[in-house]
Structure formats: structure tokens, C-alpha cells
Short mmCIF file of N, CA and C in Angstrom, two decimals:
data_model
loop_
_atom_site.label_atom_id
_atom_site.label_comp_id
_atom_site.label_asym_id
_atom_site.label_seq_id
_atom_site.Cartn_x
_atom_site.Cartn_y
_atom_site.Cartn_z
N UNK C 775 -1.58 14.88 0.00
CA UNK C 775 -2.59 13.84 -0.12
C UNK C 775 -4.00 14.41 0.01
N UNK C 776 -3.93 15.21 0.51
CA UNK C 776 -5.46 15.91 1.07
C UNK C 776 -5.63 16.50 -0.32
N UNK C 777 -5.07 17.29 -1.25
CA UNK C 777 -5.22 17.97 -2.24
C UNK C 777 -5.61 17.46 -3.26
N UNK C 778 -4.63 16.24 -3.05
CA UNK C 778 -4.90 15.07 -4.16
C UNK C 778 -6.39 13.98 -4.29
N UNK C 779 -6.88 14.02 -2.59
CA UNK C 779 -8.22 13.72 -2.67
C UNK C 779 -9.18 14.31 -2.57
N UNK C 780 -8.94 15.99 -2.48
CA UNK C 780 -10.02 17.02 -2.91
C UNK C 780 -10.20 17.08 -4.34
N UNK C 781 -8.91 17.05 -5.25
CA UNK C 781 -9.31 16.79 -7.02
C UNK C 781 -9.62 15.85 -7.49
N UNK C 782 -9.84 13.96 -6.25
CA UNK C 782 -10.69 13.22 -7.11
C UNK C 782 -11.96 13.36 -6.96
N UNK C 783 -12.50 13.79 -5.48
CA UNK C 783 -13.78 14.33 -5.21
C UNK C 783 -14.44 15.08 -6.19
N UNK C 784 -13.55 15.96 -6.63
CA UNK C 784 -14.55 16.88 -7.62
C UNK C 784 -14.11 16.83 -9.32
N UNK C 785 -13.49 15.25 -8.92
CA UNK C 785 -13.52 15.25 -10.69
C UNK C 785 -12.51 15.74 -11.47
N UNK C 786 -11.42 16.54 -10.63
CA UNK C 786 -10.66 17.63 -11.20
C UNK C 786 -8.96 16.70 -11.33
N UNK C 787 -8.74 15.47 -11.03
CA UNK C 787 -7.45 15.00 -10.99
C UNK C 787 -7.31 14.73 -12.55
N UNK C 788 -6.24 14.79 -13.16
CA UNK C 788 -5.85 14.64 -14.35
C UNK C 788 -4.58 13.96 -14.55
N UNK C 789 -5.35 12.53 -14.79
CA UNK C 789 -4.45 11.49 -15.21
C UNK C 789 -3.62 11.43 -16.43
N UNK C 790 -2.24 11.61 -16.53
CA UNK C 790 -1.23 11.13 -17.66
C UNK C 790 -1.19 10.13 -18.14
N UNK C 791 -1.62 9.22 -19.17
CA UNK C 791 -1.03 8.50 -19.77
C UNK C 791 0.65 8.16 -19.70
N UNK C 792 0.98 6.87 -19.66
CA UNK C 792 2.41 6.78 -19.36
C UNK C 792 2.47 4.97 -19.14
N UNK C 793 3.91 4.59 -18.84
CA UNK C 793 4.09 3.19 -18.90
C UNK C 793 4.89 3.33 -17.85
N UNK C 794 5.08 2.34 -16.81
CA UNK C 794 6.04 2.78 -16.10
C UNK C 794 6.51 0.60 -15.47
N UNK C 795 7.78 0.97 -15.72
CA UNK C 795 8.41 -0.56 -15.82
C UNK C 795 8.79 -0.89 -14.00
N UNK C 796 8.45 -2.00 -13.84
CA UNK C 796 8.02 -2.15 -12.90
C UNK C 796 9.91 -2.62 -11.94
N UNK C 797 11.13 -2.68 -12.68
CA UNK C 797 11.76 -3.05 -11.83
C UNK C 797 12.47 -1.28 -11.42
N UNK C 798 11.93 -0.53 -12.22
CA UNK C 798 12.22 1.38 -12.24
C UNK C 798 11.64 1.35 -10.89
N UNK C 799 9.84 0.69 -11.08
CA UNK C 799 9.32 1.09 -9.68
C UNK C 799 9.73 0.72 -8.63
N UNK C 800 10.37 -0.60 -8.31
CA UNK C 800 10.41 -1.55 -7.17
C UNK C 800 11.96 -0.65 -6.65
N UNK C 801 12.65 0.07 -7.66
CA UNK C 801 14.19 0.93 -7.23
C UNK C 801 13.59 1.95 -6.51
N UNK C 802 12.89 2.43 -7.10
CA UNK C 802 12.16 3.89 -6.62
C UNK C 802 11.12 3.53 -5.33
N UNK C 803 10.77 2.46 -4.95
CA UNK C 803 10.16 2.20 -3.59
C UNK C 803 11.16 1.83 -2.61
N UNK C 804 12.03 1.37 -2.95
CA UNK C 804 13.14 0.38 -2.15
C UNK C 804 13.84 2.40 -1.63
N UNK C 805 14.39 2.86 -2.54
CA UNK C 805 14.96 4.71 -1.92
C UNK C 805 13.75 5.06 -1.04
N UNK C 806 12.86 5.15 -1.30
CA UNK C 806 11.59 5.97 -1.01
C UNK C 806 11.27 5.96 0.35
N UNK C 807 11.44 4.33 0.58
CA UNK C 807 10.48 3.64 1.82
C UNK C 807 11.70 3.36 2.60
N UNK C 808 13.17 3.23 2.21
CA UNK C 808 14.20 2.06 2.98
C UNK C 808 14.24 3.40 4.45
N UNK C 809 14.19 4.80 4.76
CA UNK C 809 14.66 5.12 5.99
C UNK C 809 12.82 5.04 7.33
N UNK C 810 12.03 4.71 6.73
CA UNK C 810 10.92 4.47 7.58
C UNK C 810 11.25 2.76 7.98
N UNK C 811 10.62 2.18 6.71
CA UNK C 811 10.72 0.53 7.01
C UNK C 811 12.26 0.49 8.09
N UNK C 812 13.75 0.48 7.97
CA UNK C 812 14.78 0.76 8.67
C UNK C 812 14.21 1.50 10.41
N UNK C 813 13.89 2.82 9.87
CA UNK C 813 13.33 3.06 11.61
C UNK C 813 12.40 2.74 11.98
N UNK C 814 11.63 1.57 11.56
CA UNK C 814 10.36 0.62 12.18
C UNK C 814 10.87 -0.85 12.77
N UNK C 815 12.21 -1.22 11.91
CA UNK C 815 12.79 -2.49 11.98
C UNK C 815 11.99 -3.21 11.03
N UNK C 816 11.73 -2.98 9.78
CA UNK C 816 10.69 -4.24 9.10
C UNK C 816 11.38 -3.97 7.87
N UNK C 817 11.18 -5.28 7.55
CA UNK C 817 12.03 -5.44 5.99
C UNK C 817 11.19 -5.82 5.30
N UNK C 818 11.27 -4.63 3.97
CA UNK C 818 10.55 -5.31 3.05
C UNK C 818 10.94 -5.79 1.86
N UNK C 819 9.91 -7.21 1.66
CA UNK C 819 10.73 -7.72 0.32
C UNK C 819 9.73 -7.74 -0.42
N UNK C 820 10.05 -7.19 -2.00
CA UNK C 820 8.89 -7.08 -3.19
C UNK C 820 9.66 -8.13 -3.73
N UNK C 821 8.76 -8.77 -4.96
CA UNK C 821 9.45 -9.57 -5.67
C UNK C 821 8.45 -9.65 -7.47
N UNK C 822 9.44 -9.80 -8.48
CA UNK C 822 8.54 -9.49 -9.70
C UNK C 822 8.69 -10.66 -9.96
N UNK C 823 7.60 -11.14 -9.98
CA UNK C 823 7.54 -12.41 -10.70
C UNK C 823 6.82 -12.83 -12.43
N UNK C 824 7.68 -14.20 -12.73
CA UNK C 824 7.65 -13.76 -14.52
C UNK C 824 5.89 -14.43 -14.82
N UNK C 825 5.10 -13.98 -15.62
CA UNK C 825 5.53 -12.53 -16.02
C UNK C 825 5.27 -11.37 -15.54
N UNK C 826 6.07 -10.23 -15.50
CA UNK C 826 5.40 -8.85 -15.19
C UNK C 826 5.76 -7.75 -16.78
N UNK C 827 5.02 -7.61 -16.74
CA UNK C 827 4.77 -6.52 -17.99
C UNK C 827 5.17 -5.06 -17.59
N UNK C 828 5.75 -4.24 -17.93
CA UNK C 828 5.06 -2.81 -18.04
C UNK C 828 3.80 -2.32 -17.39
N UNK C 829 3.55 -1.29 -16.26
CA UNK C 829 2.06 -1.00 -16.14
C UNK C 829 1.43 0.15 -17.23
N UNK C 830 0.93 0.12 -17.54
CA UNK C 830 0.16 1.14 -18.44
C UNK C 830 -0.36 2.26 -17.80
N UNK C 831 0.55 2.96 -16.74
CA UNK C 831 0.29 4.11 -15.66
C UNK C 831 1.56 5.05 -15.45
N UNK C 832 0.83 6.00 -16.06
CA UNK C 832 2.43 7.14 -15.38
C UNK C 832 2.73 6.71 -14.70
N UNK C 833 4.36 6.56 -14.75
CA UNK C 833 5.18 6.99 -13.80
C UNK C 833 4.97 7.94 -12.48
N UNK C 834 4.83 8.38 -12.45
CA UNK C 834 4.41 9.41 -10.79
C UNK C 834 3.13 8.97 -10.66
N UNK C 835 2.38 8.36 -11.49
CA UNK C 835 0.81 8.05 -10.27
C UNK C 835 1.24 7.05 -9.88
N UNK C 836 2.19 5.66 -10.88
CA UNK C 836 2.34 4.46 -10.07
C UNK C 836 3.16 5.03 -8.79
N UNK C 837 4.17 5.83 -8.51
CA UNK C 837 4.88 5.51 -7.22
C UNK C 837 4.11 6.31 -6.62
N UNK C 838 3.16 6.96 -6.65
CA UNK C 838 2.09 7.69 -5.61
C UNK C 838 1.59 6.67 -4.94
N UNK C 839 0.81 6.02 -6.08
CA UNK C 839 -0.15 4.79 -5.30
C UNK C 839 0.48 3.42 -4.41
N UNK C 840 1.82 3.64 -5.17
CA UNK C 840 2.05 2.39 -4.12
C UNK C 840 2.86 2.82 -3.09
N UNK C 841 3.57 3.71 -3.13
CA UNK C 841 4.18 3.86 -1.92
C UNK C 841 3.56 4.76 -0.49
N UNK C 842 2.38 5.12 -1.01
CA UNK C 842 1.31 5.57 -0.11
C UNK C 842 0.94 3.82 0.25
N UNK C 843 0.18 3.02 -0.29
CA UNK C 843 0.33 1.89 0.15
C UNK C 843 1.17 1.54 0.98
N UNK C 844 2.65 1.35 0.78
CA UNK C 844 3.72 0.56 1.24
C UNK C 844 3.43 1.05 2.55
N UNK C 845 3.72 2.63 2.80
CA UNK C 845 4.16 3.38 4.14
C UNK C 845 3.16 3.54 5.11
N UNK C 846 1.55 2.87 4.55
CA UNK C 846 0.51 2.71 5.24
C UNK C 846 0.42 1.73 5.93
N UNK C 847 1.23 0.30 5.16
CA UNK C 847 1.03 -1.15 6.03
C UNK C 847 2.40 -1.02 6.37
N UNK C 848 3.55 -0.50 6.55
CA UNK C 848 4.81 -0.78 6.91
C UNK C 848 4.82 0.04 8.29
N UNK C 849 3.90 0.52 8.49
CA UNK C 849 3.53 1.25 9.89
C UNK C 849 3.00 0.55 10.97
N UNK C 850 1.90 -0.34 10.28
CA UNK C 850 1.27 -1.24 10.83
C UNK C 850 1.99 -2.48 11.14
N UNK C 851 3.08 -2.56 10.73
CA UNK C 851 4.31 -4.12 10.94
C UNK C 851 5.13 -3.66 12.45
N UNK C 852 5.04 -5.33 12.75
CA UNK C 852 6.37 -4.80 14.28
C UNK C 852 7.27 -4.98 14.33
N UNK C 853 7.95 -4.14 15.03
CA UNK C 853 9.35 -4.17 14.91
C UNK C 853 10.11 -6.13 14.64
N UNK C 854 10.92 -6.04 13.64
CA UNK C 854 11.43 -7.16 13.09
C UNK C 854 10.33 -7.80 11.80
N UNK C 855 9.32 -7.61 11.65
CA UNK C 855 8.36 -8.29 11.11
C UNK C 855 8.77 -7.97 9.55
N UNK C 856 8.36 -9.17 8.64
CA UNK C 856 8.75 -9.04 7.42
C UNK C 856 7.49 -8.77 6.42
N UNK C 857 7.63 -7.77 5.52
CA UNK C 857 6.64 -6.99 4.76
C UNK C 857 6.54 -7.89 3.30
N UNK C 858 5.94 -8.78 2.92
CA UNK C 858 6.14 -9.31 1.49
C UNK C 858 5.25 -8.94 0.42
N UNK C 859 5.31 -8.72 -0.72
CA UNK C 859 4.82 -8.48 -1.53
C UNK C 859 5.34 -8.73 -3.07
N UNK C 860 4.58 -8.94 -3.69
CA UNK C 860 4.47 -9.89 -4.99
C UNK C 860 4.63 -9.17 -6.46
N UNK C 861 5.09 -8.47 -7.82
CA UNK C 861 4.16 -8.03 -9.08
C UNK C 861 3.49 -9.64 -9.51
N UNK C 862 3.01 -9.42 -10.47
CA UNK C 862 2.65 -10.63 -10.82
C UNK C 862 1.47 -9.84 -11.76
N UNK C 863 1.99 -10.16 -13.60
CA UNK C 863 1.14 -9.82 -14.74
C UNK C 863 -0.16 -11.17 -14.76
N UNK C 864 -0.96 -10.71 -15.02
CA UNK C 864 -2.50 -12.06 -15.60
C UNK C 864 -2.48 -11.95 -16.82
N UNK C 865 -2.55 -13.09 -17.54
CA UNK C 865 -2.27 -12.16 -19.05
C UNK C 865 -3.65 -13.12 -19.45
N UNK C 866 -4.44 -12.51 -20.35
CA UNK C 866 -5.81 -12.83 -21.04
C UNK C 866 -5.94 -12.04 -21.83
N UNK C 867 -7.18 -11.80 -22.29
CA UNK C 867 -7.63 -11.09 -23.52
C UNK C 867 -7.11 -9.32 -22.75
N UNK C 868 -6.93 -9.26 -21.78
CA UNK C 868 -6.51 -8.03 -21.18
C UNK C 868 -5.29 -8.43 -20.17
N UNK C 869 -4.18 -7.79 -20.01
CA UNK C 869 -3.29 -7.83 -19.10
C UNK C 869 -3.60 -6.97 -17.80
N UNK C 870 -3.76 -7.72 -17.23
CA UNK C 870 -3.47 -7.08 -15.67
C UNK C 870 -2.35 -7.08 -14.63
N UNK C 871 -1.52 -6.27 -14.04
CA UNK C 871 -1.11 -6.41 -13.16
C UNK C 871 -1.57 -6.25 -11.85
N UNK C 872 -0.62 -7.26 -10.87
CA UNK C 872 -1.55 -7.35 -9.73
C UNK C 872 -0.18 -7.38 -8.61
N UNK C 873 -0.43 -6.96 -7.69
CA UNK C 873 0.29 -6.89 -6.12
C UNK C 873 0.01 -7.28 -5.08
N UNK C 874 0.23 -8.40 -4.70
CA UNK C 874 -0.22 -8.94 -3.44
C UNK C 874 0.90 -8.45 -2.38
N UNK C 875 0.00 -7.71 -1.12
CA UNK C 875 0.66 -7.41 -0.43
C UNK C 875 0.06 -7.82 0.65
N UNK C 876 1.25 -8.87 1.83
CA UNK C 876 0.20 -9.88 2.90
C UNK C 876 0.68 -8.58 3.97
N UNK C 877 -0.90 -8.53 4.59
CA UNK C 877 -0.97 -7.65 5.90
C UNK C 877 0.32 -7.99 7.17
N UNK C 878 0.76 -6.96 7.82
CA UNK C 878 1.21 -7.33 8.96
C UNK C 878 0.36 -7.77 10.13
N UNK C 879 1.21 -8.56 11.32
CA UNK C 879 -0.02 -9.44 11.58
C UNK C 879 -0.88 -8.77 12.59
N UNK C 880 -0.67 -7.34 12.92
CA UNK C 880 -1.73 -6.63 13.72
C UNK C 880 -2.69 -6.14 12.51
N UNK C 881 -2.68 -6.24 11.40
CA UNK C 881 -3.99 -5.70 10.34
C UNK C 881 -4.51 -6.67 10.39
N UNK C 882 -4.02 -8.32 9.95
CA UNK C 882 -4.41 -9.48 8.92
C UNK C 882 -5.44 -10.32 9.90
N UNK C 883 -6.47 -10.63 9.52
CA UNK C 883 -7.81 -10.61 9.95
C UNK C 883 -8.75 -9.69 9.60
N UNK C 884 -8.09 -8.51 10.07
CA UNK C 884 -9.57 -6.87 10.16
C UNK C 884 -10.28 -6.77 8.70
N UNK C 885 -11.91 -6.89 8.75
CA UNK C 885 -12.54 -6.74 8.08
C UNK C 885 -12.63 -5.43 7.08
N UNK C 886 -13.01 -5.17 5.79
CA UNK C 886 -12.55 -4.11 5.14
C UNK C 886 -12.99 -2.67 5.59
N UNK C 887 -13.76 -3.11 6.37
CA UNK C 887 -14.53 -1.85 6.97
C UNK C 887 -13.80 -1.10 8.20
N UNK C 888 -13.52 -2.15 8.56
CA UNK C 888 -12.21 -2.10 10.13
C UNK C 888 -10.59 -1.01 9.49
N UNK C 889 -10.52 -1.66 8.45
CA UNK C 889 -9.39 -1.53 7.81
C UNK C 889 -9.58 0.17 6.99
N UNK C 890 -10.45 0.08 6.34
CA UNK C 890 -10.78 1.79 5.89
C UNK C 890 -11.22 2.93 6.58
N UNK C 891 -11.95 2.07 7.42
CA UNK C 891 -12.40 3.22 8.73
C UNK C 891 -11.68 3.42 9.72
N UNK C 892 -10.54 2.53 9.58
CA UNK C 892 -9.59 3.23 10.91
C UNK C 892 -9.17 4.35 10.79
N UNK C 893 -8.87 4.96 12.11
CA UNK C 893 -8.33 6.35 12.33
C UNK C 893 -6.75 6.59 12.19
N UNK C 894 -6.29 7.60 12.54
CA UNK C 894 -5.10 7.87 12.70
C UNK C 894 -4.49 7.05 14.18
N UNK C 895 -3.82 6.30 14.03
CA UNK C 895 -3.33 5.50 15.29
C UNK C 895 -1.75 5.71 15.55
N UNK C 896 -1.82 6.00 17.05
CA UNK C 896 0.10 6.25 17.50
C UNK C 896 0.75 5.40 17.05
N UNK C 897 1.85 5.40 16.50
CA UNK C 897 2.99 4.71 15.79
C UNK C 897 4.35 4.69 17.03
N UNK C 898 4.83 3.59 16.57
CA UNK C 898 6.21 3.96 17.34
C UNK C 898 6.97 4.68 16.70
N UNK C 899 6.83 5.70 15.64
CA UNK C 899 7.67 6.53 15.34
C UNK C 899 7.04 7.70 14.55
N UNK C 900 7.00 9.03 14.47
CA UNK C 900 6.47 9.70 14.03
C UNK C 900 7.54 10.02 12.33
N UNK C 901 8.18 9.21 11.99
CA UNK C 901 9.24 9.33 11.07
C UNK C 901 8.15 8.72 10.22
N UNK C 902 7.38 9.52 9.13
CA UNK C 902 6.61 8.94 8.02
C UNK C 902 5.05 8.76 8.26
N UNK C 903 4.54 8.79 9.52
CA UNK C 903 3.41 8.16 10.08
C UNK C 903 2.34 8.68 9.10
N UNK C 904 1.32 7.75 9.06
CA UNK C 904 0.37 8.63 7.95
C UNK C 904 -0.93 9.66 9.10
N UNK C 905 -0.61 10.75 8.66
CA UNK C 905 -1.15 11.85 9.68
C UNK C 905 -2.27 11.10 9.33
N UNK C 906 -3.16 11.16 8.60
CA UNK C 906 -4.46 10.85 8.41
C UNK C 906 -5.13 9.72 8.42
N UNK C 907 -4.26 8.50 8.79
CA UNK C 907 -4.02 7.20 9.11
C UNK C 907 -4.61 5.87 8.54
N UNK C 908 -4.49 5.14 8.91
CA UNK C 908 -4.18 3.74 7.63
C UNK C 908 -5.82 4.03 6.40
N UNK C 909 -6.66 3.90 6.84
CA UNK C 909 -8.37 3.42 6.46
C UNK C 909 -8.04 5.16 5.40
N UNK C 910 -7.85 6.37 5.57
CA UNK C 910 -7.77 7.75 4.74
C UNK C 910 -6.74 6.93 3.52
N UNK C 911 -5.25 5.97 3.92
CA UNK C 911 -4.18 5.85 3.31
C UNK C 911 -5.11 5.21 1.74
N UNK C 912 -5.34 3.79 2.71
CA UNK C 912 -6.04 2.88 1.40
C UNK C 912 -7.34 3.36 0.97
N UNK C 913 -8.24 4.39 1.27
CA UNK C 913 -9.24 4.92 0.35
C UNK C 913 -8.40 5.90 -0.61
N UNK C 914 -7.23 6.30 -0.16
CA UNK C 914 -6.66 7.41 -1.40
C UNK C 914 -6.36 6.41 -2.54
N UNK C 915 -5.42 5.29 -1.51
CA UNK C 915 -4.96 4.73 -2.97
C UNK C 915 -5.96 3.32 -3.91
N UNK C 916 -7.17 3.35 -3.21
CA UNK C 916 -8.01 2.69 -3.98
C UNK C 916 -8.68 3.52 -4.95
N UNK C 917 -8.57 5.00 -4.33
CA UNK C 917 -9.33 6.09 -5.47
C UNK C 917 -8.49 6.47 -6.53
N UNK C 918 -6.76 6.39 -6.02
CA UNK C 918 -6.08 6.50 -7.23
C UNK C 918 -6.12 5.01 -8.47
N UNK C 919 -6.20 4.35 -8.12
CA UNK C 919 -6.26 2.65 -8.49
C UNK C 919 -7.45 2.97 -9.36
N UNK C 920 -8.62 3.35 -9.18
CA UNK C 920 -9.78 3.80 -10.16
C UNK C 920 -9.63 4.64 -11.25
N UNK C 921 -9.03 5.76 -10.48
CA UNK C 921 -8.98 6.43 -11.70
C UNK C 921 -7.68 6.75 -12.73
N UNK C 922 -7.09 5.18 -12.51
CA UNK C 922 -6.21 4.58 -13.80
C UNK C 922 -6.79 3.39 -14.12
N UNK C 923 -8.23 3.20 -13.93
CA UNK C 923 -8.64 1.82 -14.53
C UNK C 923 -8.43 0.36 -13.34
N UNK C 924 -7.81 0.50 -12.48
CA UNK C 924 -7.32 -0.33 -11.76
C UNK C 924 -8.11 -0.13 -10.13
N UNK C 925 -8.29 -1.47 -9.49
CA UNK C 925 -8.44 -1.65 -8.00
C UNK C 925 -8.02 -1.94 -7.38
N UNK C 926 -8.58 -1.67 -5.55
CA UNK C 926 -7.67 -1.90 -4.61
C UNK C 926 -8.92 -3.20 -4.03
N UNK C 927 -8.46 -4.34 -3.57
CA UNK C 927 -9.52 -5.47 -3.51
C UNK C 927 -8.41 -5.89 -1.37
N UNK C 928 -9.60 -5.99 -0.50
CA UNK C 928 -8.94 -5.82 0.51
C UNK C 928 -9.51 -7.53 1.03
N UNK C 929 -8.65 -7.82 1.35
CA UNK C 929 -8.71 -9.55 1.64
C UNK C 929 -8.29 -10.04 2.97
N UNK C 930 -8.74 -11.10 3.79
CA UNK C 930 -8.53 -11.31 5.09
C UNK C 930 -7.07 -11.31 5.42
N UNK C 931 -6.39 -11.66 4.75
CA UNK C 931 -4.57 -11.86 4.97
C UNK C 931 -3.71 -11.05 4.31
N UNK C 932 -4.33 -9.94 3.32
CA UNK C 932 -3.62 -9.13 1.97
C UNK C 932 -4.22 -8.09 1.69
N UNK C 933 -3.69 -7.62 1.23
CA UNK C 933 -4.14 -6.32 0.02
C UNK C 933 -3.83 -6.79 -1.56
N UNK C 934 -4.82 -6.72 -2.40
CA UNK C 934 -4.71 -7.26 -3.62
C UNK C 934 -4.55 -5.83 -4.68
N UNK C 935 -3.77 -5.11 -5.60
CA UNK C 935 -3.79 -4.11 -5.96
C UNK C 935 -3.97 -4.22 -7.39
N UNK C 936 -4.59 -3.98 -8.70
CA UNK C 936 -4.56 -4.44 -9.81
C UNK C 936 -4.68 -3.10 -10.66
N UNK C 937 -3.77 -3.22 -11.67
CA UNK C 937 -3.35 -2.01 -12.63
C UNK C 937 -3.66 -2.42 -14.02
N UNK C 938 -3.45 -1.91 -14.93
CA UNK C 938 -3.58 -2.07 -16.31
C UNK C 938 -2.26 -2.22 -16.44
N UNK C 939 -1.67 -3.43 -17.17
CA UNK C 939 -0.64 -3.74 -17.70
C UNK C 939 -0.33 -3.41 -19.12
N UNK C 940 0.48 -3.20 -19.54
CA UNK C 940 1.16 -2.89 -21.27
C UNK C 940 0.49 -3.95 -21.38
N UNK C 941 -0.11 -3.64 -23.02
CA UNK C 941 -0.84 -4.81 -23.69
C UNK C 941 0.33 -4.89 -24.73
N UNK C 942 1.70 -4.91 -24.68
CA UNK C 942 2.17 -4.90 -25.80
C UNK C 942 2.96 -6.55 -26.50
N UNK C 943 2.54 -7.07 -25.16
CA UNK C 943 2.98 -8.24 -25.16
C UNK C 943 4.40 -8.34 -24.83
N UNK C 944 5.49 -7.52 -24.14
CA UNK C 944 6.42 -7.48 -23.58
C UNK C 944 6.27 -7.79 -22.19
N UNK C 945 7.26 -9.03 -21.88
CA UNK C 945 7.05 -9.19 -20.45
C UNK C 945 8.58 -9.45 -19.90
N UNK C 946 9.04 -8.41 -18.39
CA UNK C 946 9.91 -8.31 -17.83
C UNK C 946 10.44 -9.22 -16.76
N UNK C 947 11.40 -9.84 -16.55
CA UNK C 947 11.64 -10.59 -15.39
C UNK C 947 13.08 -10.31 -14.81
N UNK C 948 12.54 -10.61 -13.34
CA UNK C 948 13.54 -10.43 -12.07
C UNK C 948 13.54 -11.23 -11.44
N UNK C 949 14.69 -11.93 -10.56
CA UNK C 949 13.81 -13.17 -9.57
C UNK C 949 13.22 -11.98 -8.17
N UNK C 950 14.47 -11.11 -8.25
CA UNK C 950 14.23 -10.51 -6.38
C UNK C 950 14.85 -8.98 -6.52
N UNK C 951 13.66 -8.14 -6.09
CA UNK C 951 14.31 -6.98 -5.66
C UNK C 951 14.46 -6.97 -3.99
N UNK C 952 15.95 -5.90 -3.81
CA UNK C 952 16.04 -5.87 -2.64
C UNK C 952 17.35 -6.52 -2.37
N UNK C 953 18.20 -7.32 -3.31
CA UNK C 953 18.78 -8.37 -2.69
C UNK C 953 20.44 -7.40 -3.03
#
């Protein structure tokens, strides 16, 4: 991660073009994340709701960015607490995808400044912890979110995440991952 935000600093990260289908991603977060979320006690449930499109983002930057996300607020959840989060395409003259992800309830309140500038904070488990800690987590992945066209928008109860969706007019549906 450190490497990865020394080459957006200087301009040097080099983004792939790519599409990456969003129930591929939600498999590949569910492996990724299930032995942290499990040794935290917090369950998380994503869910794609219709429509979700295709994102218009490599494959490996989308599961960079979100599962640096995921393992940033799934740290911050307490033991038993449930992690929810949303896809959900906007479709207009441009498609967007978007991720609502509602804070656990020791984040949800903290102002965005609270929230980016935090430090590295003790975890009850050093299994995943983000060395460089939550406020380093979500400036990486708001800097990755930029430089695929997309933002990270930080809200009193959520994290709002928005990508470039396939404009191809293909749209995918699931009711529930996870189940």
C-alpha cells in the first residue's frame, strides 16, 4: 500500500483499462475478507441491487479498492455487529456505480476529517489490522477511486464509493451475496 501511494504521489501509477463484473467481485471479497470479518465476529452482507452494470475498472484495481475499504471499516465493527453494504448502478446520460457502505457504529457520526486523519488504532486482533490505520486506508482508496474516474464521498452514517460503470447498457442482477 505504501508503494502504491508513493506511485500516485508522483504520478507514476498506471491504470489498466478493464471491466470487472460485479457478482466476480462480491466472490472475490466474500474469500478475501471472510477469515478477518470471522476473527472480528462481524458479518458482512453486500448486496447487488438491480440495476448493477459491469464497472468499467480492472479487475485488480476494483478488488484493491474495495477490499482495502472493506478491511478498513470491518476493523472498526464490534464484535457481533453487522457490516452492510449496497452495488447499486445510476443510469443517466453516464452510468455510475455506487456502494453504500453504512459505518460501524464506533465510526458513524465522525466528521470526514476525524475519519481521514485518524491514526493507526489497537484492534482486537492484529489478524489484518491496517498498520497504517483507518484515515491512511480511505485516503488510499479515495486516491485509487480518482484515478479510475471515480470517488470516495464520506457521509455522517456511510461511505459512498462511485465508479464508472459499463456504458454498454448491460445490466446484472442478484438479490444477495453471501447467502
Amino acid at each position: 500500500d505504501l508503494t502504491l501511494a508513493a506511485q500516485m504521489d508522483r504520478g507514476q501509477l498506471e491504470v489498466s483499462p478493464g471491466i470487472t463484473e460485479c457478482p466476480w467481485l462480491a466472490s472475490r471479497l466474500k474469500d478475501r475478507l471472510q477469515a478477518i470479518s470471522e476473527n472480528l465476529g462481524v458479518e458482512v452482507n453486500l448486496v447487488l441491487a438491480d440495476p448493477v452494470r459491469p464497472f468499467a475498472v480492472d479487475p485488480d484495481i476494483s478488488e484493491r479498492i474495495f477490499s482495502r475499504l472493506l478491511a478498513a471499516v470491518i476493523i472498526g465493527c464490534e464484535n457481533g455487529e453487522e457490516l452492510k453494504g449496497r452495488f447499486h448502478t445510476e443510469l443517466g446520460t453516464t452510468a455510475w456505480n455506487q456502494f453504500k457502505l453504512d459505518l460501524p457504529r464506533q465510526l458513524s457520526g465522525q466528521s470526514e476529517d476525524e475519519l481521514l486523519n485518524s491514526s493507526p488504532q489497537a484492534t482486537k486482533s492484529t489478524l489484518g489490522s491496517p498498520l497504517l490505520g483507518l484515515g491512511f486506508s480511505l485516503r488510499l482508496v479515495r486516491n485509487l477511486a480518482h484515478s479510475v474516474g471515480g470517488n470516495l464521498q464520506i457521509q455522517k452514517e456511510s461511505l459512498l464509493l462511485s465508479l464508472p460503470a459499463s456504458q454498454d447498457g448491460h445490466s446484472h442482477y442478484q438479490d444477495k451475496w453471501g447467502e
